[in-house]
Structure formats: C-alpha cells, structure tokens
C-alpha cells in the first residue's frame, strides 16, 4: 500500500519539488519503505509517491515509475490481483517489462488500451498516469472504493492526494468548512463521497475515472462501473448451487489476495465474514495462516475473542490476541488527525489497535469487509420487509398523526427509533433513515443555522439518488445497493484504510472482488440474503459447510468498543474539554450541554458526543474556518 500525490499549476511556480516532498512527508505512514518524486517544470507538473513494499521488494518498484520511452509516468496506490495474467497477455503482444511490479502492468495496459485499461484491472487501487503526448492526467479509483483519492480543482490548478492532509500543505489552499457537508455528517456520521467537508475539495467516487487536460485545465469525471441490478434470468434456483458458487468465488479471491512478498495475516474478529475467510485461507494455504483479534475483558457484548480462539484452534492458525483495556483518550486526537474528514464510527479505536498488533507480525492483512453490504448482514435489513407490510396496512392519515405526535415528543432526551422514522417515510425513502445519527428534528433543534441548500430536504436523494430510481427493485435490493454505494466506501472502508495505514499495514477485502460483488447483486435472490427473522442467509449456509457447528447460527455483534462504559471514565471529561471550544455558529453551547445531561438515560447521546468531539478535534488540528 502506498500514498500518491500530484500538483499541476499553470503559473509554473519554481518550487514544485519542495511542495511534492512536503506532500509526501505527510503520507510517510502510508509508505515508510521509500518515496520518490517526478517533476515536469515545462508542464507545471509534479508527481509524488510513498511506498509500502508488498510486491517486488527491490528498488525497481520505486515510484513514480516511467515507461522506457519516458512518455508515460504513473504513481499508484493499491494492489492488482490479476496482474500476473495481464502481464503475460501483454508479453504475448510484444511488451518487454523492466520490473516485476503490478505498477508497470497498469502503465503498459494504459499504453495498449488507453483509458479502457481500467476495465481489465481487478483489485483495489487509486492511481494517476501522466500522458506526455496528450498532456493529460488520467486518474482512477477502484470499483468498491477501497483506496481513497481526494482532489482540488480551480482555474489553472489541480491537486490530488491519497489523503486530504497532503493537499493542505500546499501554500494558499483554503480550509473553509462546507456547511451542508457538516449537516450530512451529523445525519449519518460521515460525509458522502459526492461531496467533501472542506469547500473546493472533492473525492473521486468509487468506480470512476477522472481525466484532466493540462493545457485547458478542464476535467471530466466518468463512471466506468456500477454494481449490476438483480437479473432473475441468471438466478441459480438450487441453494446448493448458490453455496457452491459462493465457496468457489471466495476461494479464488482469497487465493489471489494471499499473494505477497511479505508476511500475510487475517483479521479474525469472530464474525461470520472473517471466519469464512479464515476457513478458506486455512484450506488453501500450505502453511498455518496467521490470525489476529482484539478482546475487551468484562464486556461480553463486544468481546468475540473466545470465538476467535475457538476458530483459530479449529483451523490450526498461528493466533495472536490483543487485550484492550479502557482506552486512553490520547488515541482520539491522533485518530482525528489521521482521518481526512471526521467520521463518527467509534470502532476506529479497535481497528487501529488491532492494526498495530498485526503490523508487529505481518505487513498485509485480510478482513471480512463487504460481506454485510453484499449479503444483507445489517439488522435494518430485517426491518425492510416488515416495514413494507406494516405500511400497507396503515392508512396515510394514521402515519400523519403518528408523525405529529412524534415531533411533539422529540427533544434532546428522545432517542427516536430509526424503525419508526423509516415507517413514517415513503417506502423509497425509508432506507435513508435506517441508521441516522442526529435525526432531522434534533438537527433542527441543535444547529445555530442551516445551510442554504438544506440537507433536510436533499439528504435522501443525494445519498441514494441512483438506487431509489431503480424500477422493479425490491426495498431490500435498494437498501443493499445504497449501503454498498455510500456506507461501505464512506465509513467502513475509510475507517479501515486510515487506521491500517496509520500502522503502515495493508488491508485486503476478499469479499470485494468485483466478480463476487456482481454475483451477489445480479444472481443471488433476496430469500438468500435477509428476512424478518435472520440476515446473511447464503453465507450462513456456507458456514454450515466450513465452520464448526458451535460457530453456526451466531448473532452479529459488530466490531466496536464499549463506548458508554468508557465514557463514564476519563472520556467524559475529555469530551467536555474539547467541546467547550466548539464554534457557537455551528452548535450553541447550551445545546451541547443538553446532550451531556442526557447521557445517563440516552445511549445515543454518548455516540453523538463522540461524533462532535471527533469533528472538533479534526477542525482544530487543521485550522478549518467556519
């Protein structure tokens, strides 16, 4: 895994190299093994790279990498799992390679197929190719959004980087808060990928490319891939066939992702997805696989270490366990600095802790991310069918009366169930209310002012505009597609990338092989995903084949911390100290104090305070202007 940076300025400033070096310095945690720059003063262009060596550990893998003609230069972050097959295909067509890296395969693929090379790549990636002949920069991001890519664009200026903090080092770059994005953060606990918390900045969405013309300073962002719609004609009606296909596809993905020139481990949380990956890896590996977990003694709701131990023993893995005592608040400013935009996901704490543990023994780790979004693993998926039925039997006037009564009851102490909010909404909008952090009424009460384009009315279509327009899709299909398009890349994968990269650890997600994604969305029917009684039906059927009987049928726990318990210690005082500095133009102090007063009765209040604390730590660290 690596860090990529780049700058184009039509003013052709004289200190490109110094700027690129400084940008790379901020990303040294992403690539501690080497760094490099390539400067093209005649074009007003500079590219940079920091390297975490995974494939071809020699200096030949140092980037930015130019082809033999010097006409093309690439800076690349990620892994291409099918690079060996592509390499052979290119060799057969006459290409002579200088290295054994997947980086050079991308570069030669671009030379052969142009921008359509992206269709050939299977993996996780964010890269930029400078085409000297066309005087263009070609940027691309992987289909699921595993690897990040931020950019800034104005007349004659274009900057990009793996992390926003690298662009902040460029002199004169504005750091003004985007008010509307802040409201999205309050609503969902993260900023959707079609926007950024800072004005003038953008994130390249997953499955998209960007082509920037150096001469005209114009750019085009295009989608090259979307997860497919469900296609009944492709359905395998026999459950045995579906289980067999999932098993085969997961095995292919795990086999490809175990390939590295450095030690590889598995993040074994004890959940279903990581357990299946461990089972498959143990089956195909010639040596015992390394597994890692984190435990929370005294907190059975959060502690799956005993389950992980049982699985590790069953599959004879080389197992390592980290005991997490009540977390020191010192970790929070460090994580706030690492995250380019704040997220309200407190599981960032154990994610970072276990990443540090793994890095002591391995450089690469496989995890179970993506399984929930593909096969219906979240509890709200059990709601959706019930909501549809309940809504049909409840007259519209009845829902309107309930809405009025609910609004009258809302206050800082009222933790409105998301189920009820989804029930009161129209069916196509219900999905957006399954996991709301600060509900609309609480946002209205808390905020000192609203943005010009209020998130109150636009938040649903902004997040789910593609999937809600899907004709013929079931509410479950819309929910899965929406979470795959937003919650997965904007919360889950952001958390995993930033926390693992802070520990200089590369993480891989076998469930996010795009062939497996397309199988889940196109070929797997609803009845093998979630029902009113259970979730993740097809993976559970595979678990009956691969896991010990004692591990089957377990309820999902999630990878999180005992936040409410820790809050009763040093965390409460720390939150209070940080939030006293909160800008009253965003949220008045009296409203923040009202949240503190509700923490004993309302568990959601603690999570909301965590969100505000992480935002304020981030704002202070980067001197964000309100």
Coordinates of C-alpha atoms in Angstrom, one line a residue:
X1 CA 0.0 0.0 0.0
X2 CA 1.2 3.5 -0.7
X3 CA 0.5 7.2 -0.9
X4 CA 0.1 9.2 -4.1
X5 CA 0.2 13.0 -4.6
X6 CA 0.3 15.4 -7.5
X7 CA 0.2 19.0 -8.4
X8 CA -0.4 21.0 -11.6
X9 CA -0.2 24.8 -11.5
X10 CA -0.4 26.7 -14.8
X11 CA 1.6 29.5 -13.1
X12 CA 4.6 27.2 -13.2
X13 CA 5.9 28.0 -9.8
X14 CA 9.6 27.3 -9.2
X15 CA 9.3 25.1 -6.1
X16 CA 7.3 22.0 -7.3
X17 CA 9.9 19.7 -5.9
X18 CA 9.7 21.2 -2.4
X19 CA 5.8 21.1 -2.5
X20 CA 5.8 17.4 -3.6
X21 CA 8.3 16.5 -0.9
X22 CA 6.2 18.1 1.8
X23 CA 3.0 16.4 0.5
X24 CA 4.9 13.0 0.5
X25 CA 6.2 13.7 4.0
X26 CA 2.6 13.9 5.4
X27 CA 1.9 10.4 3.8
X28 CA 5.0 8.7 5.1
X29 CA 2.8 6.4 7.3
X30 CA 1.2 5.0 4.1
X31 CA 4.6 4.2 2.6
X32 CA 7.5 4.1 5.1
X33 CA 9.8 2.0 2.8
X34 CA 10.6 4.5 0.1
X35 CA 9.5 7.8 -1.5
X36 CA 10.0 9.4 -4.9
X37 CA 9.1 12.4 -7.0
X38 CA 8.9 13.3 -10.7
X39 CA 8.8 16.9 -11.7
X40 CA 8.0 18.3 -15.1
X41 CA 8.6 22.1 -15.0
X42 CA 7.7 22.6 -18.6
X43 CA 4.2 21.4 -17.8
X44 CA 3.9 22.9 -14.4
X45 CA 3.5 19.4 -13.0
X46 CA 4.8 17.3 -10.2
X47 CA 4.0 13.8 -9.0
X48 CA 5.0 12.0 -5.8
X49 CA 4.8 8.6 -4.1
X50 CA 5.4 6.9 -0.8
X51 CA 5.9 3.2 -0.8
X52 CA 4.9 0.3 1.4
X53 CA 6.7 -2.6 -0.5
X54 CA 4.5 -5.6 -1.0
X55 CA 5.3 -6.9 -4.5
X56 CA 8.8 -6.8 -5.9
X57 CA 10.7 -5.5 -2.8
X58 CA 13.6 -4.3 -4.9
X59 CA 14.3 -0.6 -5.7
X60 CA 12.7 -1.4 -9.2
X61 CA 9.4 -0.8 -7.5
X62 CA 10.1 2.8 -6.5
X63 CA 7.6 5.3 -7.9
X64 CA 6.7 7.4 -9.7
X65 CA 7.5 4.9 -12.5
X66 CA 8.1 6.0 -16.1
X67 CA 8.0 3.6 -19.1
X68 CA 11.0 3.0 -21.2
X69 CA 10.1 5.9 -23.6
X70 CA 9.6 8.4 -20.9
X71 CA 6.2 9.4 -22.4
X72 CA 4.2 7.9 -19.6
X73 CA 4.6 8.2 -15.8
X74 CA 2.5 6.6 -13.1
X75 CA 2.0 7.0 -9.3
X76 CA -0.1 4.1 -7.9
X77 CA -1.6 3.1 -4.6
X78 CA -3.1 -0.4 -4.2
X79 CA -2.8 -4.0 -5.5
X80 CA -3.8 -5.5 -8.8
X81 CA -4.6 -9.1 -8.0
X82 CA -4.8 -10.3 -11.7
X83 CA -1.6 -8.5 -12.7
X84 CA 0.3 -11.8 -13.5
X85 CA -2.3 -12.8 -16.1
X86 CA -2.4 -9.3 -17.6
X87 CA 1.4 -9.2 -17.6
X88 CA 1.5 -12.5 -19.6
X89 CA -1.1 -11.2 -22.0
X90 CA 0.9 -8.0 -22.6
X91 CA 4.2 -10.1 -23.0
X92 CA 2.4 -12.2 -25.7
X93 CA 1.7 -9.0 -27.5
X94 CA 5.3 -7.9 -27.5
X95 CA 5.7 -5.8 -24.4
X96 CA 9.1 -6.1 -22.6
X97 CA 8.9 -5.4 -18.9
X98 CA 11.6 -3.8 -16.8
X99 CA 10.2 -4.8 -13.4
X100 CA 8.1 -7.5 -11.7
X101 CA 5.6 -5.0 -10.3
X102 CA 1.9 -4.7 -10.8
X103 CA 2.5 -0.9 -11.2
X104 CA 4.3 -1.4 -14.6
X105 CA 1.5 -3.7 -15.7
X106 CA -1.0 -0.8 -15.3
X107 CA 1.3 1.5 -17.2
X108 CA 1.7 -0.9 -20.1
X109 CA -2.0 -1.7 -20.1
X110 CA -2.8 2.0 -20.4
X111 CA -0.3 2.3 -23.3
X112 CA -2.1 -0.6 -25.1
X113 CA -5.8 0.0 -24.3
X114 CA -5.9 3.7 -23.3
X115 CA -8.4 4.7 -20.6
X116 CA -10.3 1.4 -21.2
X117 CA -7.4 -0.3 -19.4
X118 CA -9.4 0.2 -16.2
X119 CA -11.8 -2.5 -17.3
X120 CA -9.0 -5.0 -17.2
X121 CA -7.9 -4.4 -13.6
X122 CA -9.1 -6.5 -10.7
X123 CA -8.1 -5.2 -7.3
X124 CA -8.0 -2.1 -5.1
X125 CA -6.4 1.0 -6.5
X126 CA -6.1 4.7 -6.9
X127 CA -3.6 6.0 -9.4
X128 CA -2.6 8.7 -11.8
X129 CA -0.9 8.4 -15.2
X130 CA 0.7 11.4 -16.9
X131 CA 0.4 11.1 -20.6
X132 CA 3.0 13.4 -22.1
X133 CA 1.8 13.2 -25.6
X134 CA -1.8 14.1 -24.8
X135 CA -0.8 16.4 -21.9
X136 CA -3.4 14.8 -19.7
X137 CA -3.6 13.2 -16.2
X138 CA -5.7 10.0 -16.0
X139 CA -6.8 9.2 -12.5
X140 CA -8.9 6.2 -11.5
X141 CA -10.3 4.6 -8.3
X142 CA -11.3 1.0 -7.7
X143 CA -14.9 -0.2 -8.0
X144 CA -15.7 -0.6 -4.3
X145 CA -13.8 2.4 -3.1
X146 CA -11.1 0.6 -1.0
X147 CA -8.4 3.2 -1.8
X148 CA -9.0 6.9 -1.4
X149 CA -8.4 9.8 -3.8
X150 CA -9.0 13.5 -3.0
X151 CA -8.6 16.4 -5.4
X152 CA -8.8 20.2 -5.6
X153 CA -9.6 22.0 -8.9
X154 CA -9.8 25.6 -9.8
X155 CA -8.8 27.7 -12.8
X156 CA -5.3 26.5 -13.8
X157 CA -4.8 24.5 -10.6
X158 CA -5.3 20.8 -10.0
X159 CA -4.0 18.9 -6.9
X160 CA -4.6 15.3 -5.8
X161 CA -3.6 13.0 -3.0
X162 CA -4.4 9.8 -1.1
X163 CA -5.2 11.9 2.0
X164 CA -6.6 15.4 2.3
X165 CA -3.9 16.4 4.7
X166 CA -1.3 16.3 1.9
X167 CA -3.1 18.9 -0.1
X168 CA -3.4 21.1 3.0
X169 CA 0.3 21.5 2.9
X170 CA 0.2 23.5 -0.4
X171 CA 0.5 27.2 0.3
X172 CA -2.7 29.2 -0.2
X173 CA -5.1 26.3 -0.2
X174 CA -8.4 27.3 1.5
X175 CA -9.7 25.4 4.5
X176 CA -13.3 26.6 4.8
X177 CA -15.9 24.3 6.2
X178 CA -18.7 23.2 3.9
X179 CA -21.8 23.8 6.0
X180 CA -24.0 21.4 4.0
X181 CA -21.5 18.6 4.3
X182 CA -21.4 19.2 8.1
X183 CA -25.1 18.6 8.2
X184 CA -24.6 15.4 6.3
X185 CA -22.0 14.4 8.8
X186 CA -24.5 15.0 11.6
X187 CA -27.2 13.0 9.9
X188 CA -25.1 9.9 9.0
X189 CA -21.8 10.2 10.9
X190 CA -19.7 10.6 7.7
X191 CA -19.6 12.7 4.5
X192 CA -21.0 11.1 1.4
X193 CA -18.5 10.6 -1.4
X194 CA -20.1 13.1 -3.8
X195 CA -19.0 15.9 -1.5
X196 CA -16.3 16.9 0.9
X197 CA -16.2 18.6 4.4
X198 CA -14.0 21.4 3.0
X199 CA -15.1 23.8 0.3
X200 CA -13.4 23.4 -3.1
X201 CA -12.3 19.8 -2.4
X202 CA -13.7 16.6 -3.9
X203 CA -13.4 12.8 -3.6
X204 CA -13.2 10.8 -6.8
X205 CA -16.2 8.4 -6.3
X206 CA -15.6 4.6 -6.4
X207 CA -15.8 3.1 -9.9
X208 CA -14.9 6.4 -11.6
X209 CA -12.1 7.9 -13.6
X210 CA -11.0 11.5 -14.0
X211 CA -9.2 12.9 -17.0
X212 CA -7.5 16.3 -16.5
X213 CA -6.3 18.3 -19.5
X214 CA -3.1 20.2 -18.5
X215 CA -3.5 22.8 -21.4
X216 CA -7.1 23.8 -20.8
X217 CA -7.3 22.9 -17.1
X218 CA -10.6 21.1 -17.8
X219 CA -11.5 17.8 -16.2
X220 CA -14.1 15.1 -16.8
X221 CA -15.3 12.6 -14.3
X222 CA -16.9 9.4 -15.6
X223 CA -18.3 6.2 -14.2
X224 CA -16.7 3.1 -15.6
X225 CA -18.5 0.5 -13.4
X226 CA -21.7 0.2 -11.3
X227 CA -22.9 -2.9 -9.4
X228 CA -25.5 -4.7 -11.5
X229 CA -29.2 -4.9 -10.9
X230 CA -30.7 -8.2 -9.9
X231 CA -31.4 -10.3 -13.0
X232 CA -33.9 -13.1 -12.5
X233 CA -32.9 -14.9 -15.6
X234 CA -29.4 -15.6 -14.1
X235 CA -30.6 -16.9 -10.8
X236 CA -29.4 -20.3 -9.7
X237 CA -32.6 -21.7 -8.1
X238 CA -31.0 -24.5 -6.2
X239 CA -29.5 -23.4 -2.9
X240 CA -26.7 -26.0 -3.2
X241 CA -25.6 -24.3 -6.5
X242 CA -25.5 -20.9 -4.9
X243 CA -23.5 -22.1 -1.9
X244 CA -21.0 -23.9 -4.2
X245 CA -20.6 -20.8 -6.4
X246 CA -20.0 -18.5 -3.3
X247 CA -17.5 -21.0 -2.0
X248 CA -15.6 -21.2 -5.3
X249 CA -15.6 -17.4 -5.9
X250 CA -14.5 -16.7 -2.3
X251 CA -11.7 -19.2 -2.6
X252 CA -10.4 -17.7 -5.9
X253 CA -10.4 -14.2 -4.2
X254 CA -8.7 -15.4 -1.1
X255 CA -6.0 -17.3 -3.1
X256 CA -5.2 -14.2 -5.1
X257 CA -5.2 -11.9 -2.1
X258 CA -2.8 -14.2 -0.1
X259 CA -0.1 -13.4 -2.7
X260 CA 2.6 -11.1 -1.4
X261 CA 6.3 -10.9 -1.0
X262 CA 5.8 -10.1 2.7
X263 CA 4.0 -11.9 5.6
X264 CA 0.2 -12.0 5.4
X265 CA -2.3 -12.4 8.2
X266 CA -6.1 -12.4 8.8
X267 CA -8.1 -10.1 11.0
X268 CA -10.3 -12.7 12.7
X269 CA -12.9 -10.7 14.6
X270 CA -15.1 -13.7 15.3
X271 CA -17.8 -12.6 13.0
X272 CA -19.2 -14.7 10.1
X273 CA -17.3 -13.0 7.3
X274 CA -13.8 -13.1 8.8
X275 CA -14.5 -16.7 10.0
X276 CA -15.3 -17.8 6.4
X277 CA -12.2 -16.1 5.1
X278 CA -10.1 -17.8 7.7
X279 CA -11.7 -21.2 6.8
X280 CA -10.9 -20.7 3.1
X281 CA -7.4 -19.5 3.7
X282 CA -6.6 -22.4 6.0
X283 CA -7.9 -24.8 3.3
X284 CA -5.7 -23.4 0.5
X285 CA -2.6 -22.3 2.4
X286 CA 0.4 -24.7 2.6
X287 CA 1.5 -23.2 6.0
X288 CA -0.6 -22.2 9.0
X289 CA -2.2 -18.8 8.5
X290 CA -1.7 -16.0 11.0
X291 CA -4.8 -14.7 12.7
X292 CA -5.3 -11.7 14.9
X293 CA -8.1 -10.4 17.2
X294 CA -8.7 -7.9 19.9
X295 CA -10.6 -8.6 23.2
X296 CA -12.5 -6.4 25.7
X297 CA -12.4 -8.2 29.0
X298 CA -15.6 -7.8 31.1
X299 CA -17.6 -6.7 28.1
X300 CA -19.3 -9.8 26.7
X301 CA -21.4 -7.8 24.3
X302 CA -18.3 -6.5 22.5
X303 CA -15.8 -9.4 23.1
X304 CA -15.6 -12.1 20.5
X305 CA -12.1 -13.1 21.4
X306 CA -13.2 -16.5 22.8
X307 CA -15.0 -17.2 19.5
X308 CA -11.8 -16.2 17.5
X309 CA -9.8 -18.5 19.8
X310 CA -12.1 -21.5 19.1
X311 CA -11.9 -20.9 15.4
X312 CA -8.1 -20.4 15.5
X313 CA -7.8 -23.8 17.3
X314 CA -10.1 -25.5 14.9
X315 CA -8.2 -24.3 11.8
X316 CA -4.8 -24.6 13.5
X317 CA -3.8 -21.0 12.8
X318 CA -0.9 -19.0 14.3
X319 CA -3.2 -16.9 16.5
X320 CA -2.4 -13.6 18.3
X321 CA -4.7 -11.7 20.6
X322 CA -4.6 -8.1 21.9
X323 CA -6.3 -7.2 25.2
X324 CA -7.9 -3.8 25.0
X325 CA -8.1 -2.1 28.4
X326 CA -10.3 1.0 28.8
X327 CA -8.9 3.2 26.0
X328 CA -6.7 6.2 26.8
X329 CA -8.2 9.4 25.4
X330 CA -4.7 10.1 23.9
X331 CA -5.7 7.9 20.9
X332 CA -8.5 10.2 19.9
X333 CA -6.5 13.3 18.8
X334 CA -4.2 11.0 16.8
X335 CA -7.1 9.4 15.0
X336 CA -8.7 12.7 14.4
X337 CA -5.5 13.9 12.7
X338 CA -5.3 10.8 10.6
X339 CA -8.9 11.0 9.3
X340 CA -9.2 13.4 6.4
X341 CA -12.8 14.1 7.2
X342 CA -14.3 13.2 10.6
X343 CA -16.4 10.1 10.9
X344 CA -18.5 9.1 13.9
X345 CA -17.6 5.4 13.9
X346 CA -16.1 4.6 17.3
X347 CA -14.9 1.2 16.0
X348 CA -11.9 3.2 14.6
X349 CA -10.3 2.6 18.0
X350 CA -10.2 -1.2 18.0
X351 CA -9.5 -1.1 14.2
X352 CA -6.3 0.9 14.9
X353 CA -5.4 -1.2 17.9
X354 CA -5.6 -4.5 16.0
X355 CA -3.8 -3.0 13.0
X356 CA -0.9 -2.1 15.3
X357 CA -0.9 -5.7 16.6
X358 CA -0.9 -7.2 13.2
X359 CA 1.9 -5.0 11.9
X360 CA 4.2 -6.5 14.5
X361 CA 3.9 -9.8 12.7
X362 CA 2.7 -9.1 9.1
X363 CA 2.6 -6.4 6.5
X364 CA -0.7 -7.5 4.9
X365 CA -4.0 -8.5 6.5
X366 CA -7.2 -9.9 5.0
X367 CA -10.5 -8.8 6.5
X368 CA -14.2 -9.5 6.1
X369 CA -15.4 -6.1 4.9
X370 CA -18.1 -6.0 2.3
X371 CA -20.0 -9.2 3.3
X372 CA -22.7 -7.3 5.1
X373 CA -23.5 -5.0 2.2
X374 CA -23.5 -7.8 -0.4
X375 CA -25.5 -10.4 1.5
X376 CA -27.7 -8.5 3.9
X377 CA -25.8 -8.6 7.2
X378 CA -27.1 -5.5 9.0
X379 CA -30.1 -5.6 11.4
X380 CA -32.0 -3.0 9.4
X381 CA -32.4 -5.4 6.5
X382 CA -34.7 -7.4 8.7
X383 CA -36.9 -4.3 9.1
X384 CA -37.4 -3.6 5.5
X385 CA -39.9 -6.3 4.5
X386 CA -41.8 -5.8 7.8
X387 CA -41.9 -2.1 7.1
X388 CA -43.5 -2.6 3.7
X389 CA -46.1 -4.9 5.2
X390 CA -46.9 -2.6 8.1
X391 CA -47.1 0.4 5.8
X392 CA -49.7 -1.3 3.5
X393 CA -51.9 -1.9 6.5
X394 CA -51.6 1.6 8.0
X395 CA -53.6 4.4 6.3
X396 CA -51.7 7.5 5.4
X397 CA -53.7 9.6 7.8
X398 CA -52.6 7.2 10.6
X399 CA -49.0 7.8 9.7
X400 CA -49.5 11.6 9.6
X401 CA -51.0 11.6 13.1
X402 CA -48.0 9.5 14.4
X403 CA -45.6 11.9 12.7
X404 CA -47.2 14.9 14.5
X405 CA -47.1 13.1 17.9
X406 CA -43.5 12.1 17.4
X407 CA -42.4 15.6 16.6
X408 CA -44.1 16.9 19.7
X409 CA -42.1 14.3 21.8
X410 CA -38.8 15.0 20.2
X411 CA -36.1 16.6 22.4
X412 CA -32.5 16.1 23.3
X413 CA -33.6 13.2 25.5
X414 CA -35.7 11.4 23.0
X415 CA -33.9 8.8 21.0
X416 CA -36.3 8.3 18.2
X417 CA -36.1 4.7 16.9
X418 CA -34.9 4.6 13.3
X419 CA -37.5 2.0 12.7
X420 CA -40.3 4.4 13.4
X421 CA -38.7 7.2 11.3
X422 CA -38.4 4.8 8.4
X423 CA -42.0 3.7 8.9
X424 CA -43.3 7.3 8.7
X425 CA -41.3 8.0 5.5
X426 CA -42.3 6.9 2.0
X427 CA -41.2 3.4 1.2
X428 CA -38.4 4.5 -1.3
X429 CA -37.1 7.0 1.3
X430 CA -37.3 4.6 4.3
X431 CA -33.8 3.2 3.6
X432 CA -32.2 6.5 4.3
X433 CA -33.5 6.6 7.8
X434 CA -32.3 3.1 8.9
X435 CA -29.1 4.4 10.6
X436 CA -29.5 8.1 11.3
X437 CA -27.2 9.6 13.9
X438 CA -28.8 13.0 14.5
X439 CA -32.4 12.9 13.3
X440 CA -33.9 15.7 11.3
X441 CA -35.7 17.2 14.3
X442 CA -32.7 17.1 16.6
X443 CA -30.6 18.7 13.9
X444 CA -33.2 21.4 13.6
X445 CA -33.0 22.0 17.3
X446 CA -29.3 21.8 17.7
X447 CA -27.9 23.8 14.7
X448 CA -27.4 27.5 15.1
X449 CA -28.2 27.9 11.4
X450 CA -29.0 25.8 8.4
X451 CA -27.1 25.7 5.1
X452 CA -28.6 27.5 2.0
X453 CA -29.2 24.1 0.4
X454 CA -30.6 22.4 3.5
X455 CA -29.7 18.7 4.0
X456 CA -33.2 18.4 5.4
X457 CA -34.8 18.0 2.0
X458 CA -31.9 16.8 -0.1
X459 CA -30.2 14.2 2.1
X460 CA -32.2 11.2 0.8
X461 CA -31.8 11.8 -2.9
X462 CA -28.2 12.9 -2.6
X463 CA -27.2 9.7 -0.9
X464 CA -29.4 7.2 -2.8
X465 CA -30.4 9.0 -6.0
X466 CA -29.2 6.2 -8.2
X467 CA -30.8 3.3 -6.3
X468 CA -34.1 4.9 -5.4
X469 CA -34.8 5.4 -9.1
X470 CA -34.4 1.7 -9.8
X471 CA -37.6 0.4 -11.2
X472 CA -38.7 -3.0 -10.2
X473 CA -36.1 -3.3 -7.4
X474 CA -37.3 -4.6 -4.0
X475 CA -36.8 -2.5 -0.9
X476 CA -34.1 -4.9 0.2
X477 CA -32.2 -4.6 -3.1
X478 CA -32.4 -0.8 -2.9
X479 CA -31.1 -1.0 0.7
X480 CA -28.2 -3.2 -0.2
X481 CA -27.2 -1.1 -3.2
X482 CA -27.5 2.1 -1.3
X483 CA -25.3 0.9 1.6
X484 CA -22.8 -0.5 -0.9
X485 CA -22.7 2.9 -2.7
X486 CA -22.4 5.0 0.5
X487 CA -22.0 3.5 3.9
X488 CA -19.3 1.0 2.8
X489 CA -17.0 3.3 0.9
X490 CA -17.6 6.4 3.0
X491 CA -17.5 4.9 6.5
X492 CA -16.3 1.3 6.7
X493 CA -13.6 1.4 4.1
X494 CA -12.4 4.9 5.2
X495 CA -12.0 3.6 8.7
X496 CA -10.1 0.5 7.7
X497 CA -7.8 2.4 5.3
X498 CA -6.9 5.2 7.6
X499 CA -6.4 3.1 10.7
X500 CA -4.4 0.4 9.0
X501 CA -2.3 2.9 7.0
X502 CA -1.5 4.7 10.3
X503 CA 0.1 1.5 11.3
X504 CA 1.7 1.0 7.8
X505 CA -0.4 -2.1 7.3
X506 CA -2.0 -3.1 4.0
X507 CA -5.6 -4.5 4.4
X508 CA -7.4 -6.5 1.7
X509 CA -11.0 -7.5 1.4
X510 CA -11.7 -10.8 -0.5
X511 CA -15.5 -10.1 -0.5
X512 CA -14.9 -7.0 -2.6
X513 CA -13.5 -8.8 -5.6
X514 CA -15.8 -7.3 -8.3
X515 CA -16.8 -10.8 -9.6
X516 CA -18.1 -11.7 -6.2
X517 CA -19.9 -8.3 -6.0
X518 CA -21.6 -8.9 -9.3
X519 CA -22.6 -12.4 -8.3
X520 CA -24.2 -11.1 -5.1
X521 CA -26.2 -8.3 -6.8
X522 CA -27.1 -10.0 -10.1
X523 CA -27.6 -13.6 -9.2
X524 CA -28.4 -14.0 -5.5
X525 CA -32.1 -13.6 -4.7
X526 CA -33.5 -11.8 -1.7
X527 CA -34.5 -15.0 0.0
X528 CA -30.8 -16.0 0.4
X529 CA -29.9 -12.6 1.9
X530 CA -32.2 -11.4 4.6
X531 CA -35.7 -12.0 6.0
X532 CA -37.6 -10.8 9.0
X533 CA -36.0 -13.5 11.1
X534 CA -32.4 -13.6 10.0
X535 CA -29.6 -12.0 8.0
X536 CA -26.8 -13.1 5.6
X537 CA -28.6 -16.3 4.7
X538 CA -26.3 -17.6 2.0
X539 CA -23.1 -17.0 3.9
X540 CA -24.7 -18.9 6.9
X541 CA -25.4 -21.8 4.6
X542 CA -21.7 -21.8 3.5
X543 CA -20.8 -21.6 7.2
X544 CA -22.6 -24.9 7.8
X545 CA -20.2 -26.5 5.3
X546 CA -16.9 -24.8 6.5
X547 CA -17.2 -23.8 10.2
X548 CA -17.5 -25.9 13.4
X549 CA -21.1 -26.5 14.5
X550 CA -20.6 -24.4 17.6
X551 CA -19.9 -21.4 15.5
X552 CA -23.1 -21.6 13.3
X553 CA -26.2 -19.5 13.9
X554 CA -24.5 -16.9 16.0
X555 CA -25.9 -13.4 16.0
X556 CA -24.0 -10.5 14.6
X557 CA -22.2 -8.4 17.2
X558 CA -20.2 -5.9 15.2
X559 CA -16.7 -4.7 15.7
X560 CA -17.0 -1.9 18.3
X561 CA -16.0 -0.6 21.7
X562 CA -17.9 -0.3 25.0
X563 CA -18.2 3.4 24.4
X564 CA -20.9 4.1 27.0
X565 CA -18.8 2.4 29.7
X566 CA -15.6 4.1 28.8
X567 CA -17.5 7.4 28.7
X568 CA -18.0 7.2 32.5
X569 CA -14.3 7.5 33.0
X570 CA -11.8 9.9 31.5
X571 CA -13.6 10.1 28.2
X572 CA -16.4 12.2 29.6
X573 CA -14.1 14.9 30.9
X574 CA -12.1 14.8 27.7
X575 CA -15.2 15.3 25.6
X576 CA -16.2 18.2 27.8
X577 CA -12.8 19.9 27.5
X578 CA -12.8 19.6 23.7
X579 CA -16.4 20.6 23.1
X580 CA -16.1 23.8 25.2
X581 CA -14.2 25.1 22.1
X582 CA -17.0 24.2 19.7
X583 CA -17.9 27.1 17.5
X584 CA -21.3 28.5 18.6
X585 CA -22.0 29.5 15.0
X586 CA -22.4 25.8 14.3
X587 CA -24.0 24.5 17.5
X588 CA -24.6 26.7 20.6
X589 CA -23.0 25.5 23.9
X590 CA -26.4 25.2 25.6
X591 CA -27.3 22.5 23.0
X592 CA -24.1 20.6 23.6
X593 CA -24.6 20.7 27.3
X594 CA -28.1 19.4 26.9
X595 CA -26.6 16.3 25.2
X596 CA -24.3 15.8 28.2
X597 CA -27.3 15.9 30.6
X598 CA -28.9 13.1 28.7
X599 CA -26.0 10.6 28.7
X600 CA -27.3 8.6 31.6
X601 CA -30.7 8.0 30.1
X602 CA -30.0 8.1 26.4
X603 CA -27.2 5.9 25.0
X604 CA -27.4 7.7 21.6
X605 CA -26.3 10.9 23.3
X606 CA -22.8 9.4 24.0
X607 CA -22.4 8.4 20.4
X608 CA -23.5 11.9 19.3
X609 CA -21.0 13.5 21.7
X610 CA -18.3 11.2 20.2
X611 CA -19.2 12.5 16.8
X612 CA -19.0 16.1 17.8
X613 CA -15.7 15.5 19.7
X614 CA -14.0 13.9 16.7
X615 CA -15.2 16.7 14.4
X616 CA -13.9 19.4 16.8
X617 CA -10.5 17.6 17.2
X618 CA -10.3 17.5 13.4
X619 CA -11.3 21.1 13.0
X620 CA -8.7 22.3 15.5
X621 CA -5.9 20.2 14.1
X622 CA -6.4 21.5 10.6
X623 CA -7.5 25.0 11.5
X624 CA -10.7 24.7 9.5
X625 CA -12.5 28.0 9.1
X626 CA -16.2 28.1 9.9

